[in-house]
Amino acid sequence: MIAKIDEVIERAVIANRMDTITKEMGYALERSSRSPIFAEACDFACGICNGDGDLVSQINGIPILAAAGTFSIKEVIRKYSGQVEEGDVFIINDPYQGGNHLPDIGIITPLVVDEEVIFYCVSRAHHGDIGGSVAGSYNAKATEIFQEGLRIPPIKLVSKGQVINEVMDLITRNVRNPDMLQNDLWAQIGANKIGVRRLKELIHTYSSSKVKETVGYLLDHAERLTRQAIKELPDGDYVGEEWVDDDGFQLNPIRIKVTVRIRGEQMTLDFKGTDPQVKGFVNSAFVTSTTAAWIGALWALGSDIPRNSGAFRGIKVVLPEGSLVNPKDPAPVTLSTLTPASEIISAIFQALSSIKGVQLPAGFGRYCGPSFYGIDPRTQEFYVGFAFCALGSGGGTLGRDGYPYMAPLSNYGGVRAPNIEANEIQYPHLTLCHEMESNTAGSGKWRGGAGIRYSILFQGEPTNIVMFGDGMKIPPFGAASGKSGSLNYVEIKTVQGETICLASKESTRSLAHGTILTVVSSGGGGWGDPWQRDPERVWRDVLDEIITVDKAEQDYGVLIGQEGVDWAATNDRRSGNQR
């Protein structure tokens, strides 16, 4: 019995140590990187995989990036089987060969002990520019992946500790900000190096055989928890649908359909019925779609299940070839980690929310905003930036209002809103407004998070913007009789005073010095009947300017007087059900 308890404690120590290592990798990456998208927005994820490429531990960073690391490593193993040596570092970004989309570059570093690869450390991060025909690499008018940037298959960047300069030069020669990209690659390599060092220390303490045995146990344990959670759900077929606004070429909505089949301890996510791949860049390649499907399923199955490859074993994902969620090479895919990855998760939510006892949130806002680039008049240096301060908000769920600033669903708050003052130093624009917008939160017993109004004044001649995103036609869905959230809205006001509304997907537009851009992002969907919301909560929302007095009466049946809730009028209105 004593030995058994010791073994349990030892496994827990090793498991927690690996989680700590991934966190340390993330801290190192954040603090050593140079670009705002790394250091400010933290658009990255770090993980540890075993020698077979199975994900063992991951940092709580960007969900859509973290689990994808296992695919990249398995591509490295497939290509370099028997050729992986101590001191090697691999690089990859090709969505059709283990990557998400081209801006997300994966750096993979093996840990070799006695000529055996025990672990791989992986950092995957979004770089500000990876070439292609548009700075920032979000080309809303791309019709093939070659127009989106540089494709990097799994290749060695470092061999036995020596940088392969020809590979580094080839990559940096094809991007617009080579020094920044190279610095961020060094940051990723350094983060992995720390991971390898800490894993060596772990093996030195417990031996490679003990650590490998524990990893096997952790994967099997996650599988058991997943299958048990699936078994507790009633067998059946559950169908969910979600829609993408359009692809920027044709204006019709694009359907994502999923049938969730539960049979005993097995769950299958079958996307048959999803619309065919499209011309524009909203296609989602196999890795991104599979990762999004895992996120949606595990969210429903419970937070106590470790997010590793063992958990994925009980979840089968079927992605019809040639569809929006599994396009054929060379279809463009850059928007995929935002849309439709979030809508894949959303479709699964809507399918599984019909099961009694499964508690899932209402719809989340979708990302919609510009990248912007040009020459900074203060320094005469080229810059590329993104409107991360205009993120949308999350949907309400049983017992809790939706969080603001949590969208899109595929990132779930992983992308941080940059500091306004830092943003104004890094980019030649001035922030005029950054606040929650009234009457954007989806009404419900538990309302959605409010959307964000973000206005900036561009300085410099010219500033170029490219619009990318979704959610201008299809709002975040309401759940359990809750109301839907608001739509995204983007406009520019020219120096002549003209107001121009922008579409969610637009090619490069040049703006004159003094142009003002305003984004009003989506509020999340509401959960539950709004008329069941506590009137005191409605009053607090009025005080906080989340909703107006008229909205309180119209959607919630709550009448507000000078002193707060008019209880007599509210009770009369609600009892009469005068909706």
PDB file of C-alpha atoms in Angstrom, residues 129-311:
ATOM      1  CA  ASP A 129       4.299  38.666 -41.502  1.00  0.00           C
ATOM      2  CA  ILE A 130       5.197  35.517 -43.427  1.00  0.00           C
ATOM      3  CA  GLY A 131       5.356  37.078 -46.876  1.00  0.00           C
ATOM      4  CA  GLY A 132       2.745  36.692 -49.591  1.00  0.00           C
ATOM      5  CA  SER A 133       1.030  39.427 -51.551  1.00  0.00           C
ATOM      6  CA  VAL A 134      -0.288  41.334 -48.489  1.00  0.00           C
ATOM      7  CA  ALA A 135       1.686  42.600 -45.494  1.00  0.00           C
ATOM      8  CA  GLY A 136       0.515  40.774 -42.378  1.00  0.00           C
ATOM      9  CA  SER A 137      -0.269  37.741 -44.567  1.00  0.00           C
ATOM     10  CA  TYR A 138      -4.092  38.008 -44.245  1.00  0.00           C
ATOM     11  CA  ASN A 139      -4.903  38.285 -47.929  1.00  0.00           C
ATOM     12  CA  ALA A 140      -8.687  38.525 -48.129  1.00  0.00           C
ATOM     13  CA  LYS A 141      -8.585  38.074 -51.896  1.00  0.00           C
ATOM     14  CA  ALA A 142      -6.231  35.082 -52.050  1.00  0.00           C
ATOM     15  CA  THR A 143      -7.516  32.207 -54.167  1.00  0.00           C
ATOM     16  CA  GLU A 144      -4.621  29.835 -53.462  1.00  0.00           C
ATOM     17  CA  ILE A 145      -2.203  29.346 -50.602  1.00  0.00           C
ATOM     18  CA  PHE A 146       0.768  30.588 -52.647  1.00  0.00           C
ATOM     19  CA  GLN A 147      -0.682  34.108 -52.407  1.00  0.00           C
ATOM     20  CA  GLU A 148      -0.777  33.891 -48.604  1.00  0.00           C
ATOM     21  CA  GLY A 149       2.915  33.559 -47.824  1.00  0.00           C
ATOM     22  CA  LEU A 150       5.934  31.313 -47.579  1.00  0.00           C
ATOM     23  CA  ARG A 151       5.234  27.592 -47.137  1.00  0.00           C
ATOM     24  CA  ILE A 152       7.720  25.800 -44.906  1.00  0.00           C
ATOM     25  CA  PRO A 153       7.549  21.996 -44.886  1.00  0.00           C
ATOM     26  CA  PRO A 154       9.151  20.185 -41.933  1.00  0.00           C
ATOM     27  CA  ILE A 155      12.871  20.953 -42.337  1.00  0.00           C
ATOM     28  CA  LYS A 156      15.911  21.313 -40.119  1.00  0.00           C
ATOM     29  CA  LEU A 157      16.765  24.836 -39.052  1.00  0.00           C
ATOM     30  CA  VAL A 158      19.527  23.725 -36.692  1.00  0.00           C
ATOM     31  CA  SER A 159      21.642  20.592 -37.153  1.00  0.00           C
ATOM     32  CA  LYS A 160      23.610  19.233 -34.179  1.00  0.00           C
ATOM     33  CA  GLY A 161      23.576  22.662 -32.570  1.00  0.00           C
ATOM     34  CA  GLN A 162      24.656  24.573 -35.694  1.00  0.00           C
ATOM     35  CA  VAL A 163      22.205  26.959 -37.357  1.00  0.00           C
ATOM     36  CA  ILE A 164      21.707  26.190 -41.039  1.00  0.00           C
ATOM     37  CA  ASN A 165      22.141  29.751 -42.264  1.00  0.00           C
ATOM     38  CA  GLU A 166      20.920  28.976 -45.769  1.00  0.00           C
ATOM     39  CA  VAL A 167      17.519  27.949 -44.373  1.00  0.00           C
ATOM     40  CA  MET A 168      17.287  30.975 -42.091  1.00  0.00           C
ATOM     41  CA  ASP A 169      18.283  33.299 -44.940  1.00  0.00           C
ATOM     42  CA  LEU A 170      15.722  31.758 -47.279  1.00  0.00           C
ATOM     43  CA  ILE A 171      12.929  32.342 -44.743  1.00  0.00           C
ATOM     44  CA  THR A 172      13.878  35.862 -43.698  1.00  0.00           C
ATOM     45  CA  ARG A 173      14.454  36.910 -47.317  1.00  0.00           C
ATOM     46  CA  ASN A 174      10.773  36.243 -48.050  1.00  0.00           C
ATOM     47  CA  VAL A 175       9.188  38.364 -45.309  1.00  0.00           C
ATOM     48  CA  ARG A 176       8.786  42.113 -44.873  1.00  0.00           C
ATOM     49  CA  ASN A 177      10.249  42.412 -41.392  1.00  0.00           C
ATOM     50  CA  PRO A 178      13.171  39.959 -41.451  1.00  0.00           C
ATOM     51  CA  ASP A 179      14.947  41.152 -38.298  1.00  0.00           C
ATOM     52  CA  MET A 180      11.798  40.906 -36.195  1.00  0.00           C
ATOM     53  CA  LEU A 181      10.900  37.471 -37.530  1.00  0.00           C
ATOM     54  CA  GLN A 182      14.412  36.163 -36.942  1.00  0.00           C
ATOM     55  CA  ASN A 183      14.432  37.525 -33.400  1.00  0.00           C
ATOM     56  CA  ASP A 184      11.113  35.829 -32.682  1.00  0.00           C
ATOM     57  CA  LEU A 185      12.403  32.541 -34.093  1.00  0.00           C
ATOM     58  CA  TRP A 186      15.359  32.823 -31.693  1.00  0.00           C
ATOM     59  CA  ALA A 187      12.833  33.367 -28.890  1.00  0.00           C
ATOM     60  CA  GLN A 188      10.996  30.180 -29.876  1.00  0.00           C
ATOM     61  CA  ILE A 189      14.246  28.231 -30.127  1.00  0.00           C
ATOM     62  CA  GLY A 190      15.293  29.565 -26.739  1.00  0.00           C
ATOM     63  CA  ALA A 191      11.985  28.611 -25.141  1.00  0.00           C
ATOM     64  CA  ASN A 192      12.344  25.072 -26.467  1.00  0.00           C
ATOM     65  CA  LYS A 193      15.933  24.958 -25.223  1.00  0.00           C
ATOM     66  CA  ILE A 194      14.706  25.720 -21.717  1.00  0.00           C
ATOM     67  CA  GLY A 195      12.110  22.965 -22.055  1.00  0.00           C
ATOM     68  CA  VAL A 196      14.731  20.432 -23.122  1.00  0.00           C
ATOM     69  CA  ARG A 197      17.022  21.450 -20.273  1.00  0.00           C
ATOM     70  CA  ARG A 198      14.272  21.046 -17.668  1.00  0.00           C
ATOM     71  CA  LEU A 199      13.233  17.685 -19.098  1.00  0.00           C
ATOM     72  CA  LYS A 200      16.836  16.513 -18.857  1.00  0.00           C
ATOM     73  CA  GLU A 201      16.795  17.483 -15.194  1.00  0.00           C
ATOM     74  CA  LEU A 202      13.555  15.549 -14.723  1.00  0.00           C
ATOM     75  CA  ILE A 203      15.040  12.446 -16.350  1.00  0.00           C
ATOM     76  CA  HIS A 204      18.196  12.801 -14.282  1.00  0.00           C
ATOM     77  CA  THR A 205      16.053  12.782 -11.130  1.00  0.00           C
ATOM     78  CA  TYR A 206      13.737   9.883 -12.015  1.00  0.00           C
ATOM     79  CA  SER A 207      15.407   8.050 -14.976  1.00  0.00           C
ATOM     80  CA  SER A 208      14.151   7.965 -18.539  1.00  0.00           C
ATOM     81  CA  SER A 209      12.313   4.665 -18.023  1.00  0.00           C
ATOM     82  CA  LYS A 210      10.331   6.033 -15.068  1.00  0.00           C
ATOM     83  CA  VAL A 211       9.423   9.245 -16.894  1.00  0.00           C
ATOM     84  CA  LYS A 212       8.383   7.333 -20.017  1.00  0.00           C
ATOM     85  CA  GLU A 213       6.305   4.958 -17.922  1.00  0.00           C
ATOM     86  CA  THR A 214       4.588   7.901 -16.235  1.00  0.00           C
ATOM     87  CA  VAL A 215       3.860   9.570 -19.561  1.00  0.00           C
ATOM     88  CA  GLY A 216       2.237   6.357 -20.786  1.00  0.00           C
ATOM     89  CA  TYR A 217       0.115   6.258 -17.658  1.00  0.00           C
ATOM     90  CA  LEU A 218      -0.929   9.912 -18.046  1.00  0.00           C
ATOM     91  CA  LEU A 219      -2.065   9.348 -21.634  1.00  0.00           C
ATOM     92  CA  ASP A 220      -3.994   6.194 -20.674  1.00  0.00           C
ATOM     93  CA  HIS A 221      -5.546   7.961 -17.697  1.00  0.00           C
ATOM     94  CA  ALA A 222      -6.780  10.825 -19.886  1.00  0.00           C
ATOM     95  CA  GLU A 223      -8.263   8.280 -22.288  1.00  0.00           C
ATOM     96  CA  ARG A 224     -10.096   6.528 -19.442  1.00  0.00           C
ATOM     97  CA  LEU A 225     -11.522   9.827 -18.176  1.00  0.00           C
ATOM     98  CA  THR A 226     -12.643  10.805 -21.665  1.00  0.00           C
ATOM     99  CA  ARG A 227     -14.318   7.492 -22.398  1.00  0.00           C
ATOM    100  CA  GLN A 228     -16.031   7.512 -19.005  1.00  0.00           C
ATOM    101  CA  ALA A 229     -17.377  11.015 -19.646  1.00  0.00           C
ATOM    102  CA  ILE A 230     -18.661   9.927 -23.077  1.00  0.00           C
ATOM    103  CA  LYS A 231     -20.268   6.820 -21.565  1.00  0.00           C
ATOM    104  CA  GLU A 232     -22.265   8.989 -19.169  1.00  0.00           C
ATOM    105  CA  LEU A 233     -23.962  10.703 -22.122  1.00  0.00           C
ATOM    106  CA  PRO A 234     -26.975   9.026 -23.748  1.00  0.00           C
ATOM    107  CA  ASP A 235     -26.284   7.213 -27.008  1.00  0.00           C
ATOM    108  CA  GLY A 236     -27.641   9.024 -30.013  1.00  0.00           C
ATOM    109  CA  ASP A 237     -26.995  11.288 -32.980  1.00  0.00           C
ATOM    110  CA  TYR A 238     -26.948  15.012 -32.218  1.00  0.00           C
ATOM    111  CA  VAL A 239     -26.858  17.514 -35.072  1.00  0.00           C
ATOM    112  CA  GLY A 240     -25.562  21.069 -34.974  1.00  0.00           C
ATOM    113  CA  GLU A 241     -25.107  23.725 -37.632  1.00  0.00           C
ATOM    114  CA  GLU A 242     -23.258  26.998 -37.806  1.00  0.00           C
ATOM    115  CA  TRP A 243     -22.711  29.394 -40.672  1.00  0.00           C
ATOM    116  CA  VAL A 244     -19.860  31.537 -41.955  1.00  0.00           C
ATOM    117  CA  ASP A 245     -20.966  34.906 -43.397  1.00  0.00           C
ATOM    118  CA  ASP A 246     -19.217  34.475 -46.737  1.00  0.00           C
ATOM    119  CA  ASP A 247     -15.751  33.976 -48.226  1.00  0.00           C
ATOM    120  CA  GLY A 248     -15.267  37.479 -49.625  1.00  0.00           C
ATOM    121  CA  PHE A 249     -16.078  36.395 -53.177  1.00  0.00           C
ATOM    122  CA  GLN A 250     -19.605  34.991 -53.086  1.00  0.00           C
ATOM    123  CA  LEU A 251     -21.979  36.545 -50.558  1.00  0.00           C
ATOM    124  CA  ASN A 252     -23.983  33.476 -49.536  1.00  0.00           C
ATOM    125  CA  PRO A 253     -23.529  31.975 -46.047  1.00  0.00           C
ATOM    126  CA  ILE A 254     -21.440  28.801 -45.870  1.00  0.00           C
ATOM    127  CA  ARG A 255     -22.734  25.915 -43.776  1.00  0.00           C
ATOM    128  CA  ILE A 256     -20.799  23.880 -41.243  1.00  0.00           C
ATOM    129  CA  LYS A 257     -22.742  20.818 -40.173  1.00  0.00           C
ATOM    130  CA  VAL A 258     -21.722  18.261 -37.577  1.00  0.00           C
ATOM    131  CA  THR A 259     -23.382  15.066 -36.415  1.00  0.00           C
ATOM    132  CA  VAL A 260     -22.118  14.015 -33.008  1.00  0.00           C
ATOM    133  CA  ARG A 261     -22.558  10.270 -32.645  1.00  0.00           C
ATOM    134  CA  ILE A 262     -22.266   8.780 -29.189  1.00  0.00           C
ATOM    135  CA  ARG A 263     -22.027   5.029 -28.912  1.00  0.00           C
ATOM    136  CA  GLY A 264     -20.917   3.712 -25.562  1.00  0.00           C
ATOM    137  CA  GLU A 265     -17.433   5.070 -24.841  1.00  0.00           C
ATOM    138  CA  GLN A 266     -16.828   6.436 -28.342  1.00  0.00           C
ATOM    139  CA  MET A 267     -17.718   9.854 -29.752  1.00  0.00           C
ATOM    140  CA  THR A 268     -17.604  10.567 -33.479  1.00  0.00           C
ATOM    141  CA  LEU A 269     -17.754  14.083 -34.892  1.00  0.00           C
ATOM    142  CA  ASP A 270     -18.883  13.700 -38.492  1.00  0.00           C
ATOM    143  CA  PHE A 271     -18.883  16.837 -40.627  1.00  0.00           C
ATOM    144  CA  LYS A 272     -20.686  15.277 -43.592  1.00  0.00           C
ATOM    145  CA  GLY A 273     -23.119  17.864 -44.928  1.00  0.00           C
ATOM    146  CA  THR A 274     -20.672  20.745 -44.560  1.00  0.00           C
ATOM    147  CA  ASP A 275     -20.507  22.880 -47.698  1.00  0.00           C
ATOM    148  CA  PRO A 276     -17.707  22.314 -50.238  1.00  0.00           C
ATOM    149  CA  GLN A 277     -14.466  24.266 -50.022  1.00  0.00           C
ATOM    150  CA  VAL A 278     -14.707  27.827 -51.281  1.00  0.00           C
ATOM    151  CA  LYS A 279     -12.623  30.200 -53.336  1.00  0.00           C
ATOM    152  CA  GLY A 280     -11.659  32.497 -50.452  1.00  0.00           C
ATOM    153  CA  PHE A 281      -9.437  32.099 -47.409  1.00  0.00           C
ATOM    154  CA  VAL A 282     -12.049  30.785 -44.942  1.00  0.00           C
ATOM    155  CA  ASN A 283     -11.234  27.152 -45.722  1.00  0.00           C
ATOM    156  CA  SER A 284      -9.856  25.141 -42.796  1.00  0.00           C
ATOM    157  CA  ALA A 285      -7.238  22.457 -43.418  1.00  0.00           C
ATOM    158  CA  PHE A 286      -7.256  19.106 -41.640  1.00  0.00           C
ATOM    159  CA  VAL A 287      -5.068  20.052 -38.657  1.00  0.00           C
ATOM    160  CA  THR A 288      -7.005  23.181 -37.697  1.00  0.00           C
ATOM    161  CA  SER A 289     -10.396  21.502 -38.159  1.00  0.00           C
ATOM    162  CA  THR A 290      -9.420  18.461 -36.127  1.00  0.00           C
ATOM    163  CA  THR A 291      -7.998  20.603 -33.336  1.00  0.00           C
ATOM    164  CA  ALA A 292     -11.154  22.739 -33.250  1.00  0.00           C
ATOM    165  CA  ALA A 293     -13.304  19.608 -33.087  1.00  0.00           C
ATOM    166  CA  TRP A 294     -11.286  18.294 -30.135  1.00  0.00           C
ATOM    167  CA  ILE A 295     -11.692  21.639 -28.350  1.00  0.00           C
ATOM    168  CA  GLY A 296     -15.467  21.586 -28.768  1.00  0.00           C
ATOM    169  CA  ALA A 297     -15.858  17.968 -27.666  1.00  0.00           C
ATOM    170  CA  LEU A 298     -13.583  18.195 -24.615  1.00  0.00           C
ATOM    171  CA  TRP A 299     -15.219  21.448 -23.533  1.00  0.00           C
ATOM    172  CA  ALA A 300     -18.500  19.543 -23.298  1.00  0.00           C
ATOM    173  CA  LEU A 301     -16.960  16.510 -21.604  1.00  0.00           C
ATOM    174  CA  GLY A 302     -15.475  18.428 -18.686  1.00  0.00           C
ATOM    175  CA  SER A 303     -12.522  20.474 -17.503  1.00  0.00           C
ATOM    176  CA  ASP A 304     -11.151  17.661 -15.331  1.00  0.00           C
ATOM    177  CA  ILE A 305      -9.913  15.764 -18.395  1.00  0.00           C
ATOM    178  CA  PRO A 306      -6.254  16.534 -19.221  1.00  0.00           C
ATOM    179  CA  ARG A 307      -5.882  18.047 -22.680  1.00  0.00           C
ATOM    180  CA  ASN A 308      -3.406  15.536 -24.092  1.00  0.00           C
ATOM    181  CA  SER A 309      -3.341  12.941 -26.848  1.00  0.00           C
ATOM    182  CA  GLY A 310      -4.821  10.295 -24.574  1.00  0.00           C
ATOM    183  CA  ALA A 311      -8.022  12.324 -24.383  1.00  0.00           C
TER     184      ALA A 311
END
